[in-house]
PDB file of C-alpha atoms in Angstrom:
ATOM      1  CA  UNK A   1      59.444 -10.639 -18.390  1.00  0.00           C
ATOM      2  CA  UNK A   2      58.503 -14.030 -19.428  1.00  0.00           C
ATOM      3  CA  UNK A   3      57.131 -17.240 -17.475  1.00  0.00           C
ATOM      4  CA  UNK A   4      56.849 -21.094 -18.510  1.00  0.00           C
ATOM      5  CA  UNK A   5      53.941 -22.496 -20.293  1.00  0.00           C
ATOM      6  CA  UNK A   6      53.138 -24.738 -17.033  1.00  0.00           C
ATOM      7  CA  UNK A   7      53.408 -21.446 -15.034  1.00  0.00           C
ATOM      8  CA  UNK A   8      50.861 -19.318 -17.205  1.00  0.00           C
ATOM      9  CA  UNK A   9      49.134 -22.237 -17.832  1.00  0.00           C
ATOM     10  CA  UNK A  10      48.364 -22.468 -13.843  1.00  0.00           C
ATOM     11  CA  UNK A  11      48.160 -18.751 -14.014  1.00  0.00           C
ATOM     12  CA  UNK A  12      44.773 -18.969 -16.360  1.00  0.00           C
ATOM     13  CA  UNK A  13      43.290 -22.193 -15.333  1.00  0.00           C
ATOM     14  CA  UNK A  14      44.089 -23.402 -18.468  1.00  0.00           C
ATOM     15  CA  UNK A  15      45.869 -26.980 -19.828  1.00  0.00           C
ATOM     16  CA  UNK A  16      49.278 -26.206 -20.634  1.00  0.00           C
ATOM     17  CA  UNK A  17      48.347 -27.423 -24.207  1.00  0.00           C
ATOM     18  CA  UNK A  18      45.844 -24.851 -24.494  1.00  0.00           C
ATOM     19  CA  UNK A  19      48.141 -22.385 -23.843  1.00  0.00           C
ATOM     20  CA  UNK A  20      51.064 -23.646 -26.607  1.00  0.00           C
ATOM     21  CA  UNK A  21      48.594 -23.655 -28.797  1.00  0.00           C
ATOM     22  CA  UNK A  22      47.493 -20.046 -28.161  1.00  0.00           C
ATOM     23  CA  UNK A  23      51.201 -18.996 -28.070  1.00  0.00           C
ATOM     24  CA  UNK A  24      51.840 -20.720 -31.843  1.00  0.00           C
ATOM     25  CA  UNK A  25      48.533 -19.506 -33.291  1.00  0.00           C
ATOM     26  CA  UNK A  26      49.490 -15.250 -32.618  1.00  0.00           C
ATOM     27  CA  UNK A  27      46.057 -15.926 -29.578  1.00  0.00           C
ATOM     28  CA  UNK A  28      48.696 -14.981 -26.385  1.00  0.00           C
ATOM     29  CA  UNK A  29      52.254 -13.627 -26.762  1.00  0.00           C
ATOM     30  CA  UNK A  30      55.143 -15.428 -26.285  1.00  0.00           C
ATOM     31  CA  UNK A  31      57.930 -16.717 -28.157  1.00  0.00           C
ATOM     32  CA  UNK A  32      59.911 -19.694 -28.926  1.00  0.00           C
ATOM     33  CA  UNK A  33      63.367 -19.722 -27.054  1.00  0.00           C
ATOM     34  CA  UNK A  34      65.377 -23.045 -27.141  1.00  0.00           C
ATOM     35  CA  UNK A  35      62.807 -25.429 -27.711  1.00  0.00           C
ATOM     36  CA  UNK A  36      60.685 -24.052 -25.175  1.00  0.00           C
ATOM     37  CA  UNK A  37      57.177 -21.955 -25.363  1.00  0.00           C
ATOM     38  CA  UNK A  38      58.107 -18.700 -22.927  1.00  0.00           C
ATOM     39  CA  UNK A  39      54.711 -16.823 -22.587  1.00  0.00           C
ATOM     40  CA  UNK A  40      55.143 -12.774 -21.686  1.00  0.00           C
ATOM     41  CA  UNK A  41      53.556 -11.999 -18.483  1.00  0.00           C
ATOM     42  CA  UNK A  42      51.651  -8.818 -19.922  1.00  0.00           C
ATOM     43  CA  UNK A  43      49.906 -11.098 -22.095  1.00  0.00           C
ATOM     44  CA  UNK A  44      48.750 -13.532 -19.085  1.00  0.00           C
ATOM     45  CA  UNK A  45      47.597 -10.208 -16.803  1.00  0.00           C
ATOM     46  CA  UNK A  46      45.731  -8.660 -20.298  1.00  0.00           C
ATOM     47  CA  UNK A  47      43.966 -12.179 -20.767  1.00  0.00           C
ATOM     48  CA  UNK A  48      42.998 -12.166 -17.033  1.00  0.00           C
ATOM     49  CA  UNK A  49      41.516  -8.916 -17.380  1.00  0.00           C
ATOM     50  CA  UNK A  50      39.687  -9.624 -20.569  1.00  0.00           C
ATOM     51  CA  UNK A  51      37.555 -11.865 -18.526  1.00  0.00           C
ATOM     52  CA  UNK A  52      37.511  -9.811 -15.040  1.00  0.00           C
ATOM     53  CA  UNK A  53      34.445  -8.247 -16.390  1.00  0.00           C
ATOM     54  CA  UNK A  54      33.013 -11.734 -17.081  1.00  0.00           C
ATOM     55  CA  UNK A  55      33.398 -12.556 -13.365  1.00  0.00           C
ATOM     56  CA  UNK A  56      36.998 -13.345 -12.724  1.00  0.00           C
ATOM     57  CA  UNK A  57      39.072 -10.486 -10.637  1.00  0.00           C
ATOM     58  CA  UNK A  58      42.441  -8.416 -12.157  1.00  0.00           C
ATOM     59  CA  UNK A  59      45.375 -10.403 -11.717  1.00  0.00           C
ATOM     60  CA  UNK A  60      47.297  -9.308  -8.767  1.00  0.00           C
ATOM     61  CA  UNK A  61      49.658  -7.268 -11.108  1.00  0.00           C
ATOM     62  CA  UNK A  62      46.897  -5.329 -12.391  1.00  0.00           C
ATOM     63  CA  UNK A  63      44.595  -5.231  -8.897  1.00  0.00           C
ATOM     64  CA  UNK A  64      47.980  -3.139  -7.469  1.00  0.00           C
ATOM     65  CA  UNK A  65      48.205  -1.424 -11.005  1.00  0.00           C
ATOM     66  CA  UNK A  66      44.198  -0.090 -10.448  1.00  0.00           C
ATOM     67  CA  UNK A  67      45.173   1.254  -6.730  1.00  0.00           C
ATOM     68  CA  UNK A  68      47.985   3.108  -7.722  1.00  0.00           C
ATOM     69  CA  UNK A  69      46.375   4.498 -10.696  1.00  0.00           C
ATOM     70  CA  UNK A  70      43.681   6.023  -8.566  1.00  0.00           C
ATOM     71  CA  UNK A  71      46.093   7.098  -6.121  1.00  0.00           C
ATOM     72  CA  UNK A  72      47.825   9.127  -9.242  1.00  0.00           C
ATOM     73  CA  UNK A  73      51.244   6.887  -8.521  1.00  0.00           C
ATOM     74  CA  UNK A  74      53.937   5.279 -10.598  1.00  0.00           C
ATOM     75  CA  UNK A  75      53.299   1.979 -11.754  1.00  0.00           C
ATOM     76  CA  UNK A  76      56.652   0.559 -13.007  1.00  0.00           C
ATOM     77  CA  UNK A  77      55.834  -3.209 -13.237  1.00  0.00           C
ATOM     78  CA  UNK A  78      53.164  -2.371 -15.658  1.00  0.00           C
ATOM     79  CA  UNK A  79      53.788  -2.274 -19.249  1.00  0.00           C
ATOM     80  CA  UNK A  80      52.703   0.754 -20.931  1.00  0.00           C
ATOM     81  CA  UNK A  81      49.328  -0.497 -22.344  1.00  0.00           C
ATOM     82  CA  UNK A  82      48.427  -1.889 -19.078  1.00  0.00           C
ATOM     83  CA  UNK A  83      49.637   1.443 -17.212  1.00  0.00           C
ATOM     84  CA  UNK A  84      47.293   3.126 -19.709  1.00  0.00           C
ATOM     85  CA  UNK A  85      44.088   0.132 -18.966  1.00  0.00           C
ATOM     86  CA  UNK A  86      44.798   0.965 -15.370  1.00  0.00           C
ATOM     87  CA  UNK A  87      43.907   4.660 -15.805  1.00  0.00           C
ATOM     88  CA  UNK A  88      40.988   4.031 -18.038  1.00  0.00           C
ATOM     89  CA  UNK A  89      39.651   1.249 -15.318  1.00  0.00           C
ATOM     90  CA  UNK A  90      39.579   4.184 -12.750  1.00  0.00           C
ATOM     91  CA  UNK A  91      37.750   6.635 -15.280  1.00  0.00           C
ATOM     92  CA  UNK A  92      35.129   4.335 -15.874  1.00  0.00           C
ATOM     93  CA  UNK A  93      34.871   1.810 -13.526  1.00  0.00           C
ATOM     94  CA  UNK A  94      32.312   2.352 -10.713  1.00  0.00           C
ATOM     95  CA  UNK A  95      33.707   2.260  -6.664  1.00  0.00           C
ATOM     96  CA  UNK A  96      31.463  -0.855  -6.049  1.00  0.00           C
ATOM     97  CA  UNK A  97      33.626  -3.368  -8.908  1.00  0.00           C
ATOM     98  CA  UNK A  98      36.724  -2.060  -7.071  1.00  0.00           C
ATOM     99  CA  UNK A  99      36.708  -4.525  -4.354  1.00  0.00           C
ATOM    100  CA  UNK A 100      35.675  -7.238  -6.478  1.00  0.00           C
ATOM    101  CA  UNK A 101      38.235  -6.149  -9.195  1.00  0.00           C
ATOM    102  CA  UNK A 102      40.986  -6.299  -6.593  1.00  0.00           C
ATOM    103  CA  UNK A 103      39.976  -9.490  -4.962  1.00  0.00           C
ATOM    104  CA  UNK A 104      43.252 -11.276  -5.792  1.00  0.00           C
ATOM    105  CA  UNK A 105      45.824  -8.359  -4.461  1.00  0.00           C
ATOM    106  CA  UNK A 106      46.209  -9.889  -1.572  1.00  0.00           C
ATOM    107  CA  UNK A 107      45.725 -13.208   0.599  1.00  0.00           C
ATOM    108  CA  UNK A 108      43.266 -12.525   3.553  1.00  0.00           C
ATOM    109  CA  UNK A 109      43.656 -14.325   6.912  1.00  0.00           C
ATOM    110  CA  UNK A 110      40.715 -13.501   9.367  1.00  0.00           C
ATOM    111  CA  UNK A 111      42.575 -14.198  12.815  1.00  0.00           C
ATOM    112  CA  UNK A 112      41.686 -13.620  16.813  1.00  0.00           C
ATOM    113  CA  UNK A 113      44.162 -11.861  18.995  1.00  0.00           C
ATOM    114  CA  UNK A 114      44.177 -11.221  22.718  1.00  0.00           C
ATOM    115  CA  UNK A 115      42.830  -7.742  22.968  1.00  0.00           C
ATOM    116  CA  UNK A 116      46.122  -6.714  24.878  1.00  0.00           C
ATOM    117  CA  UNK A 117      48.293  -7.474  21.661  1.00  0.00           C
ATOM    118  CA  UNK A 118      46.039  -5.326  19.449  1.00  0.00           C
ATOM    119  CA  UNK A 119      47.718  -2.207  19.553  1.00  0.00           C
ATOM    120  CA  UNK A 120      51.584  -3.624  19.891  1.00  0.00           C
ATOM    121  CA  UNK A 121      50.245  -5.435  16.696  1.00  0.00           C
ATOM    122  CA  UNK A 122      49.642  -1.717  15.122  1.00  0.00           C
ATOM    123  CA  UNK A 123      52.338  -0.728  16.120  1.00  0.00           C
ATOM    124  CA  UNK A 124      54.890  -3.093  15.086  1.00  0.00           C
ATOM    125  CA  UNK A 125      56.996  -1.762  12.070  1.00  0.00           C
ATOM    126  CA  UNK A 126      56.646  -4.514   9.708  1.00  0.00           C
ATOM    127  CA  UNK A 127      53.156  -3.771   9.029  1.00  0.00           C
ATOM    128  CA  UNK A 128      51.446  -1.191   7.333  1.00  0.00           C
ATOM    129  CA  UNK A 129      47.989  -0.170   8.491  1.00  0.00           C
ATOM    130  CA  UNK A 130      44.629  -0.624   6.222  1.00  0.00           C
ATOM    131  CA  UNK A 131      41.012  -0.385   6.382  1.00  0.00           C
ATOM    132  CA  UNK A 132      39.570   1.238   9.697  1.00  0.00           C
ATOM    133  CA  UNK A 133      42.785   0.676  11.126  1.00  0.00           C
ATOM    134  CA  UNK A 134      44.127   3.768   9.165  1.00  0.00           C
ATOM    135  CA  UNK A 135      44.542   7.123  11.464  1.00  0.00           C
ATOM    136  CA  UNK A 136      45.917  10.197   8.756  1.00  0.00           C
ATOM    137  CA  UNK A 137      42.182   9.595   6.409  1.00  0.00           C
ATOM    138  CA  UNK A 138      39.864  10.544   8.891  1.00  0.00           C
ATOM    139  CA  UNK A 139      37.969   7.582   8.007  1.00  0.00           C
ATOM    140  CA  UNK A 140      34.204   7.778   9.082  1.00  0.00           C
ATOM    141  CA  UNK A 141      34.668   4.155  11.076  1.00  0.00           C
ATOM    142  CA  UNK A 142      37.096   3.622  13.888  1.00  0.00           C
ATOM    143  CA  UNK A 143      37.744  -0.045  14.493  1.00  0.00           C
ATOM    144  CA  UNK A 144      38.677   0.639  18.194  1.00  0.00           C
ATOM    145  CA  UNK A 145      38.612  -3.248  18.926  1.00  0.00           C
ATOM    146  CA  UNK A 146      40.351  -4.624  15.482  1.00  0.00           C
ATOM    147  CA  UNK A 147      43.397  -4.631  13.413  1.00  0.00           C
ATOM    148  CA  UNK A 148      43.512  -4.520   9.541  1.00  0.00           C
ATOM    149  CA  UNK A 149      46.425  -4.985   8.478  1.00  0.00           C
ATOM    150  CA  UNK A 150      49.009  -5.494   5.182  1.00  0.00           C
ATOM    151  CA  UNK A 151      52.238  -8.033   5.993  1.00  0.00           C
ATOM    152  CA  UNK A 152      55.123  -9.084   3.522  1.00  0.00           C
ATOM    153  CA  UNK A 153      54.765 -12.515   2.533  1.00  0.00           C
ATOM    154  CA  UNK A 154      57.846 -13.351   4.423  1.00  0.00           C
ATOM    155  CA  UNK A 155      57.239 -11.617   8.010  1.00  0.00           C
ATOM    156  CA  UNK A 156      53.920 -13.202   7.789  1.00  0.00           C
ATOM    157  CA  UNK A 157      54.333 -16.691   9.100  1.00  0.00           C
ATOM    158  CA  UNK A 158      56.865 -14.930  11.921  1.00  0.00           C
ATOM    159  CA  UNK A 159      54.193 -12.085  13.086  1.00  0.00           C
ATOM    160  CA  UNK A 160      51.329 -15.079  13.358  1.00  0.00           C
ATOM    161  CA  UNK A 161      53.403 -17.189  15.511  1.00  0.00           C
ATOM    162  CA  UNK A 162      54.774 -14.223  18.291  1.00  0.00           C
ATOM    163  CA  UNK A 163      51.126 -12.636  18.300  1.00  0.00           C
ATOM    164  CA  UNK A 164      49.641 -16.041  18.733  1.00  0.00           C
ATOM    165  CA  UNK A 165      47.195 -15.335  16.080  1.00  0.00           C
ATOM    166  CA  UNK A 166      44.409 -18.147  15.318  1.00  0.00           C
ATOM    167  CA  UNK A 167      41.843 -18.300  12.858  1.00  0.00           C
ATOM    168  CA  UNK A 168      38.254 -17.571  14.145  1.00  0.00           C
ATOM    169  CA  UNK A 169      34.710 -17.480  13.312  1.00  0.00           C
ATOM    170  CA  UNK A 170      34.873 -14.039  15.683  1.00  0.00           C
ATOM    171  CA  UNK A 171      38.581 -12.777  14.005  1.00  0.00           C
ATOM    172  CA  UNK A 172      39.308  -9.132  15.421  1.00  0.00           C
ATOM    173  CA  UNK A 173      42.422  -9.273  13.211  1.00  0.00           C
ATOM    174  CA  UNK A 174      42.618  -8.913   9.083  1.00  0.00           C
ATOM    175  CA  UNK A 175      46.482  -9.930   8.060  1.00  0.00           C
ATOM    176  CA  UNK A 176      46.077  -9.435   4.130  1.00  0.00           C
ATOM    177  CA  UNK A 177      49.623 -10.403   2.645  1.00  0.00           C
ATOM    178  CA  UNK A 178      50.464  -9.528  -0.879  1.00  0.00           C
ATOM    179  CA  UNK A 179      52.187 -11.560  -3.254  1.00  0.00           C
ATOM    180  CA  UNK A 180      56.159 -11.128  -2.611  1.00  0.00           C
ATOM    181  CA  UNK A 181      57.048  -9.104  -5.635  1.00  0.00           C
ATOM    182  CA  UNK A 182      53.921  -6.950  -5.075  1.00  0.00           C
ATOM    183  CA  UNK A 183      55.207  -5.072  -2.153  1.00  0.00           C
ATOM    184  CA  UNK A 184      54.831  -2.065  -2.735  1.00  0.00           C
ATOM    185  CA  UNK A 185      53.833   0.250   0.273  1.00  0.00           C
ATOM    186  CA  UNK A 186      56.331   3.192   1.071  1.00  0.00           C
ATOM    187  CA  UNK A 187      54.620   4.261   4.668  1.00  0.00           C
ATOM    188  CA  UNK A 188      53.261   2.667   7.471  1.00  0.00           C
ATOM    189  CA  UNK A 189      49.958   3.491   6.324  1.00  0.00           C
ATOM    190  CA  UNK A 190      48.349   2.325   2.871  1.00  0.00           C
ATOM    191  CA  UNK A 191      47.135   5.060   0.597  1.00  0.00           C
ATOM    192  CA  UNK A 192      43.319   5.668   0.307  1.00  0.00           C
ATOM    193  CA  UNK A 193      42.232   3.555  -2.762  1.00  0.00           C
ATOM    194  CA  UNK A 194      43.625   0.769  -0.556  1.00  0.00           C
ATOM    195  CA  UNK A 195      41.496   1.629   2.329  1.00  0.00           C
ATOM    196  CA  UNK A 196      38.642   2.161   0.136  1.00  0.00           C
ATOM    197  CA  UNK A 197      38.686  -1.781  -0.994  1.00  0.00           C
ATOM    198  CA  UNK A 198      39.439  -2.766   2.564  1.00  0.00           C
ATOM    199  CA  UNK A 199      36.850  -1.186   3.831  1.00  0.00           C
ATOM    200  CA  UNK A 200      34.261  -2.463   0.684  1.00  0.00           C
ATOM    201  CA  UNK A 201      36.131  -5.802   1.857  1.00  0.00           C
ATOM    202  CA  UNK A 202      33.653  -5.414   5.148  1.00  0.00           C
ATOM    203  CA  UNK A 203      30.052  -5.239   3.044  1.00  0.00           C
ATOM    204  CA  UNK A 204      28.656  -3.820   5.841  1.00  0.00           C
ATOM    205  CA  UNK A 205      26.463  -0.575   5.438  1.00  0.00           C
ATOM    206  CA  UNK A 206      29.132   1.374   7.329  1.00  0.00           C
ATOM    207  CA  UNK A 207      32.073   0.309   5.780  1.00  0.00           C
ATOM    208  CA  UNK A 208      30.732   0.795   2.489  1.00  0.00           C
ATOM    209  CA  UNK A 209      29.376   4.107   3.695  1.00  0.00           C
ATOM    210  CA  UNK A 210      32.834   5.193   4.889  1.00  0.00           C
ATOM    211  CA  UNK A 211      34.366   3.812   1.822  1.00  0.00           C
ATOM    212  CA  UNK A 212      32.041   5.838  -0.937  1.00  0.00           C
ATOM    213  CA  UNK A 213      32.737   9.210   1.638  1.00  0.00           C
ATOM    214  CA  UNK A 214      36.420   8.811   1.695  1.00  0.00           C
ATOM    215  CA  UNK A 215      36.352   8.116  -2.065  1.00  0.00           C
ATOM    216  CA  UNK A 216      34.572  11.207  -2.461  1.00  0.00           C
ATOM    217  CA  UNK A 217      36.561  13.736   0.014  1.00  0.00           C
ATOM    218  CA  UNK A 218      39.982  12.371  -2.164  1.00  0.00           C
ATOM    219  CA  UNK A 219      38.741  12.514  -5.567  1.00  0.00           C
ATOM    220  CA  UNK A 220      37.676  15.992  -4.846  1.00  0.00           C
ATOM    221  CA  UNK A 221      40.901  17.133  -3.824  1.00  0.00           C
TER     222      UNK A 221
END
């Protein structure tokens, strides 16, 4: 798949210039159609991950690519080299640069709820459970007074508005929505690499504490 020069361009926080003149000079794949630079998106998520290391986060593409990859899953929107990158990330990658890594799989919004429309909110069917929220890891933290939670980008706006969510300085409520084509969850719970990061997410002593322990019970399976 390939994207505009503006769009990669906004993609890398670079001038749309810069990136023609990568494209002609062999720097960032692409090709010439009609006049027009088209840049290839595995080319945009390798030159984001180049630099993750450096202190930017994986593209989203290749945060999702890093979860699954732990998680031992398909990853079919992932080129074979990145499929491959993804693996090798989990071999050698320490559990502390997975939050960081993964900072951009998802928008966060840290909202307050009435206490009474915490568990309808779990329960509702268009979301899929995270962090402490989870019940089938036998996570070592049980958020008995909080919801963390995973939304599509379009039931968002809908599931704010009938919850009467608002943003707080004292949220009880984590909606983290992914980017629409990044979708991805088949169950109404998210697998554990995904609680892992959530929980890292927190920074607390024990989140990160439950995180490293459930890391370790499902890598020694």
């Amino acid at each position: 798949m390939s994207v505009s020069v503006q769009e990669a361009a906004e993609r890398l926080d670079l001038h749309p210039g810069r990136v023609r003149r990568l494209v002609s000079q062999g720097l960032l794949e692409g090709r010439k159609v009609g006049g027009r630079w088209l840049v290839d998106e595995s080319a945009i998520s390798e030159r984001l991950d180049v630099h993750a290391r450096a202190g930017r986060p994986l593209s989203p593409r290749s945060a999702w690519g890093l979860l699954w990859a732990a998680d031992g899953r398909q990853m079919p929107w992932l080129a074979s080299r990145e499929r491959s990158r993804a693996r090798q990330r989990i071999r050698s990658w320490p559990l502390d640069e997975w939050a960081w890594a993964c900072r951009h799989r998802a928008v966060a919004y840290k909202l307050r709820a009435h206490p009474s429309m915490l568990q309808p909110l779990l329960d509702d069917r268009r979301v899929v459970r995270g962090g402490a929220s989870v019940r089938h890891l036998s996570v070592d933290l049980i958020a008995v007074s909080d919801a963390e939670l995973y939304v599509r980008q379009a039931d968002a706006p809908n599931l704010i508005d009938e919850y009467s969510l608002i943003r707080s300085q004292q949220p009880n409520v984590v909606v983290r929505v992914p980017p629409g084509d990044m979708w991805l969850f088949d169950n109404e719970e998210a697998p554990w690499p995904v609680v892992v990061v959530d929980l890292l997410d927190a920074r607390d002593d024990r989140s990160v504490r439950a995180a490293n322990d459930l890391a370790r019970r499902m890598r020694a399976r």
